[in-house]
Short mmCIF file of C-alpha atoms in Angstrom, two decimals:
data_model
loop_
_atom_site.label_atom_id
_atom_site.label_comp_id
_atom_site.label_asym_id
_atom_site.label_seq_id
_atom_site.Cartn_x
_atom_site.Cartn_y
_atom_site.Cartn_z
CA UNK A 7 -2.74 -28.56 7.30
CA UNK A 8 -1.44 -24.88 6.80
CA UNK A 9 -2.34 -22.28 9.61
CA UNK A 10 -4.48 -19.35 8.72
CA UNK A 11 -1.37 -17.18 9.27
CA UNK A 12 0.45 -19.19 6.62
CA UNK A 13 -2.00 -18.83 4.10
CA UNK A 14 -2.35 -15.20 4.21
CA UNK A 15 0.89 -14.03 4.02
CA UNK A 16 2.34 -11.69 0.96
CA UNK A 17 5.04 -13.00 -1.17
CA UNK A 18 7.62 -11.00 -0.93
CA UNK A 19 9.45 -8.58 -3.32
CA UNK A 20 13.52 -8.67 -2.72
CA UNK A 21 16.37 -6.46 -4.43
CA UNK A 22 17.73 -8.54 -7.28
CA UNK A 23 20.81 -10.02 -6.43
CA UNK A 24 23.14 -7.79 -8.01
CA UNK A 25 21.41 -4.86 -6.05
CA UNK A 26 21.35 -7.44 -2.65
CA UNK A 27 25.05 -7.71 -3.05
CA UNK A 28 26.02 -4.24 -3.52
CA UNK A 29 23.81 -3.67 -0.73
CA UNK A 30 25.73 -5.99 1.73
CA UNK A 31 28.79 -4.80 0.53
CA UNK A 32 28.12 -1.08 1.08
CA UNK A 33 26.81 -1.97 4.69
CA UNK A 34 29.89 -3.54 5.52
CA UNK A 35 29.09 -7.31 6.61
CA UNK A 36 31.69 -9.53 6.57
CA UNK A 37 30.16 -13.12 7.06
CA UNK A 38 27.17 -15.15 7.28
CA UNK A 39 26.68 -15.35 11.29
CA UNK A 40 26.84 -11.05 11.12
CA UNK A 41 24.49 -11.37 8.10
CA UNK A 42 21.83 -13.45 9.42
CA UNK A 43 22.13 -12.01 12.70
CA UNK A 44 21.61 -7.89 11.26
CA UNK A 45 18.62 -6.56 12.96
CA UNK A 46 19.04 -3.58 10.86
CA UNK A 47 18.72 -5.54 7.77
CA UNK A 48 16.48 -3.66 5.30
CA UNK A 49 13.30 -5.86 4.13
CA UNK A 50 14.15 -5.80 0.98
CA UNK A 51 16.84 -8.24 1.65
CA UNK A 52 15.85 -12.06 1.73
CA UNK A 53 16.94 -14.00 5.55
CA UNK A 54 18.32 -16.87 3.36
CA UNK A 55 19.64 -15.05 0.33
CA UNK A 56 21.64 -18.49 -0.20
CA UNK A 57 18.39 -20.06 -0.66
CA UNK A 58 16.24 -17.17 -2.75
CA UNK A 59 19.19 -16.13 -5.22
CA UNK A 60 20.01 -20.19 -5.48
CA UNK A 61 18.90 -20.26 -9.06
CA UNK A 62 20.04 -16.09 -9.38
CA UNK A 63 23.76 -15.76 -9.17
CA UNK A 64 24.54 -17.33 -6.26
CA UNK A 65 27.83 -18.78 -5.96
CA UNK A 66 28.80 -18.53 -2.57
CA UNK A 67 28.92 -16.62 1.28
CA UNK A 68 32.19 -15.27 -0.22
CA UNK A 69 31.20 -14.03 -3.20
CA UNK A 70 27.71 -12.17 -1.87
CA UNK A 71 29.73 -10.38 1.01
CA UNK A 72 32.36 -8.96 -1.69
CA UNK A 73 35.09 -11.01 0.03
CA UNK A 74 36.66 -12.14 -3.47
CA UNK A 75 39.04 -9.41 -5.16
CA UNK A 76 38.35 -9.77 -8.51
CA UNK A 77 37.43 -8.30 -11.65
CA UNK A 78 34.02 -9.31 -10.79
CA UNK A 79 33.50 -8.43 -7.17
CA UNK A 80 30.99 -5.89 -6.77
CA UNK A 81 30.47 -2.40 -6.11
CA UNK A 82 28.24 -0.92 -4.01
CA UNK A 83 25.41 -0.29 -5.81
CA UNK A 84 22.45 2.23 -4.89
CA UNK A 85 19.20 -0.36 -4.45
CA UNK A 86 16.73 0.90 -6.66
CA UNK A 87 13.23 0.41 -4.95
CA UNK A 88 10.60 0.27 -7.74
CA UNK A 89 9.15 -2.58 -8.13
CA UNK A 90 9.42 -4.95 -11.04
CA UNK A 91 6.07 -7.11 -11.97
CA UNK A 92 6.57 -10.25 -13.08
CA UNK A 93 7.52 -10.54 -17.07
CA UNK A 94 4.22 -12.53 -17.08
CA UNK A 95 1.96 -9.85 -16.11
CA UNK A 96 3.45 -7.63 -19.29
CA UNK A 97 0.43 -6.72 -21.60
CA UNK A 98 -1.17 -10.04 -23.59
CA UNK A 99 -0.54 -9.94 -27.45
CA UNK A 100 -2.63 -8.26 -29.05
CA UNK A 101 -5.62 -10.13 -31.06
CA UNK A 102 -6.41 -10.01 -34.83
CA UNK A 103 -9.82 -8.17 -35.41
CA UNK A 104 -12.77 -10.01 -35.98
CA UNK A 105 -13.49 -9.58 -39.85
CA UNK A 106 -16.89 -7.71 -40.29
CA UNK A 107 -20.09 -10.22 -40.58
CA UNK A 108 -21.36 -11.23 -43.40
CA UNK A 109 -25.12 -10.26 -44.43
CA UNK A 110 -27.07 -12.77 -43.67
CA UNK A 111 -28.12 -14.01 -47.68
CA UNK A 112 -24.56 -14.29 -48.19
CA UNK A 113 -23.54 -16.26 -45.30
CA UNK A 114 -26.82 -18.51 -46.11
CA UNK A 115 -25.36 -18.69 -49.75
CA UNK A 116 -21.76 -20.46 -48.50
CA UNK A 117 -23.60 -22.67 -46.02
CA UNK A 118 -25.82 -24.16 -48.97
CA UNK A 119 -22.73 -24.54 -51.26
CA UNK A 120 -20.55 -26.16 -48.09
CA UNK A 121 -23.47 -28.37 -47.27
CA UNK A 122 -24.28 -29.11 -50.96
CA UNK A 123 -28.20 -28.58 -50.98
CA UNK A 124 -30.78 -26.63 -49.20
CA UNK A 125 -31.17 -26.05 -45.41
CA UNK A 126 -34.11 -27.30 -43.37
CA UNK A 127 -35.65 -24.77 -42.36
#
C-alpha cells in the first residue's frame, strides 16, 4: 500500500541531459561519490541521473562528468529553465466542420429513398 506522502508528490521536471551535463561539467564534479554527495546540487538535476537519462543519452559516469576528451565531450552549457510540456499536451488536431443540416423535408426525402418506402409515423 503507498503512503499518503507517496501519492501526493509532483513529478518532477529535470534539465535535459545535454543541459544536466554541461551543468556538471561547469560545476566542476569529477565523480559519482562527489556527485551524489553535492548538497549544493541545483533541483533541476535528477539524484540518479544514471537512472532518469537511462533511455536519454546516457552512456556512462565518465561521459556525464566530461571526463572523456573527445570531439564529443561537452561544453558547459547555460541551463535554460523554461519548462518544456510534454509533446502530448501540444494542441489536438484540429476537427473538420460539421456540414450545415439539412432541412428537415430533405433529410425526410433520403431517409424514404435509403429505407425504400414510407416512414411510420
Amino acid at each position: 500500500a503507498k503512503s499518503k506522502a507517496n501519492s501526493k508528490r509532483r513529478k518532477r521536471w529535470y534539465l535535459s541531459y545535454k543541459e544536466a551535463r554541461g551543468l556538471v561539467v561547469a560545476a566542476g564534479i569529477e565523480s559519482e561519490v562527489e556527485y551524489v554527495s553535492w548538497h549544493a546540487r541545483p533541483l533541476e538535476l535528477p539524484p540518479d541521473p544514471s537512472q532518469h537519462y537511462a533511455f536519454r543519452g546516457w552512456t556512462g559516469w565518465p561521459a556525464f562528468l566530461g571526463q572523456n576528451q573527445d570531439s564529443t565531450s561537452p561544453q558547459p552549457v547555460q541551463p535554460s529553465l523554461e519548462v518544456h510540456p510534454p509533446d502530448s499536451a501540444a494542441t489536438p488536431p484540429k476537427r473538420r466542420p460539421r456540414p450545415p443540416p439539412l432541412p428537415y423535408q430533405e433529410a425526410q426525402q433520403r431517409v424514404q429513398q435509403a429505407t425504400g418506402g414510407t416512414l411510420r409515423e
